[in-house]
Amino acid sequence: MSYKLFYAPGAASMAVHWMLIELDVPFETVLVDIDSSAPRDPEYLRLNPTGRVPTLVIDGVAYGESVAQIMMLAERHPGSGLLPDAGSPGRDEWLQLTIYIANTLMPAMRDWLYAAKDGDPDGAHAVKALAERRIRSVWDDFEKRLSGDGDYLLGDRFGTVDMLAVMLMRWSRHMECAATGRPVLRRYIDRVMTRPSYIELNIREGLSGWPL
Ligand SMILES: N[C@@H](CCC(=O)N[C@@H](CS)C(=O)NCC(=O)O)C(=O)O
């Protein structure tokens, strides 16, 4: 299996990069400058017509969508322990939470971060306010999950949903609803960030300064 990840530091590629590190499989990375105002390289657009990151090339075939990429990696490496096995207790809950993150949290984050670029800049304030309301309701859900016995979103095992959640919590750092402002979420972030894979990810992506 060969993997090539097109990424930008701290972007939606972060969770996929983290997953590859957790799986401890060989992979290549290619940096994409998503902040440049120059048109995206046509070569890149051929791989991912949205021009966004991440793009994951698996055995020569390019795929977009970070959550789908994580699920593809999970399927290709069964027994990783990063998700409940097919047919095992907890698998349905894993699917539900993964889709909830992809359908509810990720679009709200995109709306907040790109309100003025994706839409009418005059309406950006209202879009961001609605996005923030949606993000708060997800944090409420995560808080409930983390107030039980388990240390992680799906109980006592770290997994794919935690990589997605922590990446997205990081994105909230400049929002009024920053995840770190909630003690239960802050303790969870502090727990996850001690993982060697997270430390390695931050080194490889040159990230620092979160959480403060
Ligand atoms: N739903 C996509 C969202 C990807 C996305 O929005 N990526 C952002 C970075 S976090 C990006 O590439 N932004 C640059 C742009 O929109 O031009 C995914 O999860 O892969």
Short mmCIF file of C-alpha atoms and ligand atoms in Angstrom, two decimals:
data_model
loop_
_atom_site.label_atom_id
_atom_site.label_comp_id
_atom_site.label_asym_id
_atom_site.label_seq_id
_atom_site.Cartn_x
_atom_site.Cartn_y
_atom_site.Cartn_z
CA MET A 1 0.00 0.00 0.00
CA SER A 2 1.43 3.43 -0.88
CA TYR A 3 0.20 6.67 0.62
CA LYS A 4 0.90 10.26 -0.37
CA LEU A 5 -0.74 13.01 1.67
CA PHE A 6 -1.11 16.56 0.36
CA TYR A 7 -1.41 18.70 3.45
CA ALA A 8 -1.14 22.13 5.03
CA PRO A 9 -0.06 22.55 8.66
CA GLY A 10 -2.99 22.49 11.07
CA ALA A 11 -5.58 22.16 8.27
CA ALA A 12 -8.13 19.39 7.71
CA SER A 13 -5.21 17.23 6.66
CA MET A 14 -3.97 17.23 10.25
CA ALA A 15 -6.19 14.37 11.42
CA VAL A 16 -5.22 12.25 8.39
CA HIS A 17 -1.54 12.95 8.98
CA TRP A 18 -2.04 11.99 12.63
CA MET A 19 -3.80 8.76 11.62
CA LEU A 20 -0.90 7.81 9.33
CA ILE A 21 1.54 8.41 12.18
CA GLU A 22 -0.63 6.38 14.59
CA LEU A 23 -0.79 3.51 12.09
CA ASP A 24 2.99 3.63 11.80
CA VAL A 25 2.87 2.97 8.05
CA PRO A 26 5.23 4.45 5.44
CA PHE A 27 3.85 7.53 3.68
CA GLU A 28 4.98 10.60 1.76
CA THR A 29 3.81 14.15 2.34
CA VAL A 30 3.53 17.11 -0.02
CA LEU A 31 3.01 20.60 1.36
CA VAL A 32 0.25 22.68 -0.28
CA ASP A 33 0.23 26.45 0.23
CA ILE A 34 -3.49 27.01 0.89
CA ASP A 35 -2.93 30.61 1.99
CA SER A 36 -1.53 31.71 -1.34
CA SER A 37 -3.82 33.95 -3.40
CA ALA A 38 -2.31 32.47 -6.57
CA PRO A 39 -4.56 30.00 -8.42
CA ARG A 40 -4.06 26.43 -7.31
CA ASP A 41 -1.58 24.38 -9.34
CA PRO A 42 -3.52 22.64 -12.17
CA GLU A 43 -1.68 19.41 -11.31
CA TYR A 44 -3.16 19.60 -7.83
CA LEU A 45 -6.62 20.43 -9.17
CA ARG A 46 -6.47 17.29 -11.25
CA LEU A 47 -6.04 15.31 -8.05
CA ASN A 48 -8.59 17.28 -6.06
CA PRO A 49 -10.88 19.57 -8.07
CA THR A 50 -11.91 21.46 -4.90
CA GLY A 51 -8.33 22.68 -4.54
CA ARG A 52 -8.60 22.02 -0.81
CA VAL A 53 -6.53 19.87 1.49
CA PRO A 54 -6.26 17.09 2.31
CA THR A 55 -5.82 14.91 -0.72
CA LEU A 56 -4.72 11.36 -0.02
CA VAL A 57 -3.31 9.33 -2.88
CA ILE A 58 -3.68 5.63 -2.16
CA ASP A 59 -1.86 3.33 -4.59
CA GLY A 60 -2.02 6.06 -7.24
CA VAL A 61 -5.69 6.98 -6.78
CA ALA A 62 -6.50 10.40 -5.29
CA TYR A 63 -9.25 10.97 -2.74
CA GLY A 64 -10.56 14.12 -1.06
CA GLU A 65 -12.47 14.51 2.22
CA SER A 66 -10.55 14.05 5.41
CA VAL A 67 -13.13 11.96 7.27
CA ALA A 68 -13.51 9.58 4.33
CA GLN A 69 -9.72 9.27 4.12
CA ILE A 70 -9.54 8.31 7.79
CA MET A 71 -12.25 5.70 7.25
CA MET A 72 -10.37 4.36 4.18
CA LEU A 73 -7.18 4.07 6.21
CA ALA A 74 -9.07 2.40 9.05
CA GLU A 75 -10.49 -0.17 6.64
CA ARG A 76 -7.10 -0.89 5.14
CA HIS A 77 -5.54 -1.48 8.55
CA PRO A 78 -8.01 -3.58 10.52
CA GLY A 79 -6.93 -4.40 14.01
CA SER A 80 -5.34 -0.97 14.50
CA GLY A 81 -7.40 -0.59 17.67
CA LEU A 82 -8.35 2.93 16.56
CA LEU A 83 -12.00 2.03 15.99
CA PRO A 84 -14.33 -0.77 17.03
CA ASP A 85 -14.10 -3.77 14.67
CA ALA A 86 -16.96 -4.31 12.21
CA GLY A 87 -19.80 -6.12 13.95
CA SER A 88 -18.40 -5.49 17.42
CA PRO A 89 -20.23 -3.58 20.15
CA GLY A 90 -19.54 0.10 19.70
CA ARG A 91 -19.15 0.00 15.91
CA ASP A 92 -22.54 1.62 15.25
CA GLU A 93 -21.84 4.33 17.79
CA TRP A 94 -18.46 4.96 16.10
CA LEU A 95 -20.19 5.34 12.72
CA GLN A 96 -22.78 7.68 14.16
CA LEU A 97 -20.20 9.88 15.88
CA THR A 98 -17.93 9.95 12.82
CA ILE A 99 -20.79 11.08 10.60
CA TYR A 100 -21.95 13.61 13.22
CA ILE A 101 -18.47 15.16 13.19
CA ALA A 102 -18.39 15.19 9.37
CA ASN A 103 -21.93 16.49 8.92
CA THR A 104 -22.31 18.90 11.78
CA LEU A 105 -19.00 20.05 13.21
CA MET A 106 -16.83 20.23 10.09
CA PRO A 107 -19.27 22.33 8.02
CA ALA A 108 -19.83 24.71 10.96
CA MET A 109 -16.07 25.11 11.32
CA ARG A 110 -15.71 25.77 7.58
CA ASP A 111 -18.51 28.36 7.77
CA TRP A 112 -16.85 30.15 10.69
CA LEU A 113 -13.37 30.11 9.19
CA TYR A 114 -14.31 30.88 5.58
CA ALA A 115 -17.56 32.89 5.97
CA ALA A 116 -16.22 35.89 4.07
CA LYS A 117 -14.48 33.82 1.38
CA ASP A 118 -17.15 31.21 0.67
CA GLY A 119 -20.06 33.64 0.98
CA ASP A 120 -20.96 37.30 0.90
CA PRO A 121 -18.56 39.19 3.22
CA ASP A 122 -21.44 41.43 4.30
CA GLY A 123 -23.24 38.42 5.71
CA ALA A 124 -20.17 36.89 7.35
CA HIS A 125 -21.07 38.04 10.85
CA ALA A 126 -24.43 36.24 10.80
CA VAL A 127 -22.91 33.10 9.26
CA LYS A 128 -20.22 33.01 11.95
CA ALA A 129 -22.78 33.51 14.72
CA LEU A 130 -24.85 30.57 13.49
CA ALA A 131 -21.73 28.43 13.02
CA GLU A 132 -20.65 29.21 16.56
CA ARG A 133 -24.04 28.18 17.91
CA ARG A 134 -23.70 24.84 16.12
CA ILE A 135 -20.16 24.36 17.42
CA ARG A 136 -21.30 25.03 21.00
CA SER A 137 -23.97 22.35 20.69
CA VAL A 138 -21.32 19.85 19.57
CA TRP A 139 -19.12 20.81 22.52
CA ASP A 140 -22.16 20.17 24.77
CA ASP A 141 -22.45 16.69 23.26
CA PHE A 142 -18.71 16.01 23.68
CA GLU A 143 -18.84 17.23 27.27
CA LYS A 144 -21.60 14.75 28.06
CA ARG A 145 -19.63 11.92 26.48
CA LEU A 146 -16.50 12.87 28.42
CA SER A 147 -18.28 13.27 31.74
CA GLY A 148 -18.72 9.49 32.05
CA ASP A 149 -16.10 6.94 32.98
CA GLY A 150 -14.14 6.92 29.74
CA ASP A 151 -11.19 9.14 28.96
CA TYR A 152 -12.07 9.40 25.26
CA LEU A 153 -15.14 10.22 23.18
CA LEU A 154 -16.09 6.59 22.72
CA GLY A 155 -15.07 5.33 26.13
CA ASP A 156 -11.73 4.12 27.36
CA ARG A 157 -9.97 3.74 24.01
CA PHE A 158 -8.35 6.51 21.97
CA GLY A 159 -9.32 6.37 18.31
CA THR A 160 -10.13 8.02 14.99
CA VAL A 161 -12.92 10.19 16.39
CA ASP A 162 -10.52 11.66 18.96
CA MET A 163 -8.06 12.68 16.24
CA LEU A 164 -10.84 14.46 14.35
CA ALA A 165 -12.25 16.04 17.51
CA VAL A 166 -8.93 17.38 18.81
CA MET A 167 -8.04 18.82 15.38
CA LEU A 168 -11.40 20.61 15.32
CA MET A 169 -11.06 21.78 18.92
CA ARG A 170 -7.76 23.33 17.91
CA TRP A 171 -9.52 25.21 15.13
CA SER A 172 -11.82 26.81 17.72
CA ARG A 173 -8.88 28.52 19.44
CA HIS A 174 -9.76 32.00 18.15
CA MET A 175 -13.49 31.61 18.68
CA GLU A 176 -15.54 32.79 21.63
CA CYS A 177 -16.56 29.16 22.04
CA ALA A 178 -12.95 27.88 22.20
CA ALA A 179 -13.03 24.28 23.38
CA THR A 180 -10.26 25.01 25.89
CA GLY A 181 -12.68 27.30 27.76
CA ARG A 182 -14.57 24.22 28.96
CA PRO A 183 -12.80 22.36 31.78
CA VAL A 184 -14.00 18.91 30.71
CA LEU A 185 -12.79 19.45 27.15
CA ARG A 186 -9.57 21.04 28.35
CA ARG A 187 -8.74 17.98 30.46
CA TYR A 188 -9.46 15.77 27.44
CA ILE A 189 -7.19 17.85 25.18
CA ASP A 190 -4.43 17.76 27.81
CA ARG A 191 -4.76 13.98 27.99
CA VAL A 192 -4.67 13.44 24.23
CA MET A 193 -1.80 15.82 23.60
CA THR A 194 0.57 13.66 25.63
CA ARG A 195 0.33 10.90 23.01
CA PRO A 196 3.64 10.38 21.22
CA SER A 197 1.80 10.48 17.85
CA TYR A 198 0.37 13.94 18.62
CA ILE A 199 3.77 15.24 19.68
CA GLU A 200 5.30 13.81 16.50
CA LEU A 201 2.52 15.34 14.38
CA ASN A 202 3.14 18.79 15.86
CA ILE A 203 6.86 18.48 15.19
CA ARG A 204 6.30 17.37 11.58
CA GLU A 205 3.74 20.13 10.90
CA GLY A 206 5.71 22.77 12.83
CA LEU A 207 2.75 23.53 15.11
CA SER A 208 3.02 25.07 18.55
CA GLY A 209 1.14 27.40 20.87
CA TRP A 210 -2.01 25.35 21.42
CA PRO A 211 -3.34 24.81 23.93
CA LEU A 212 -1.83 27.75 25.82
N1 LIG B 1 -14.63 18.74 3.82
C1 LIG B 1 -13.25 18.91 3.47
C2 LIG B 1 -12.84 20.32 3.89
C3 LIG B 1 -11.47 20.64 3.44
C4 LIG B 1 -11.13 22.10 3.73
O1 LIG B 1 -12.01 22.95 3.92
N2 LIG B 1 -9.81 22.37 3.76
C5 LIG B 1 -9.36 23.71 3.97
C6 LIG B 1 -8.26 23.75 5.03
S1 LIG B 1 -8.86 23.29 6.60
C7 LIG B 1 -8.73 24.25 2.70
O2 LIG B 1 -8.18 23.52 1.91
N3 LIG B 1 -8.81 25.57 2.53
C8 LIG B 1 -8.28 26.26 1.41
C9 LIG B 1 -9.35 26.71 0.47
O3 LIG B 1 -10.55 26.55 0.74
O4 LIG B 1 -8.97 27.25 -0.56
C10 LIG B 1 -12.39 17.86 4.17
O5 LIG B 1 -12.72 17.50 5.31
O6 LIG B 1 -11.43 17.38 3.58
#
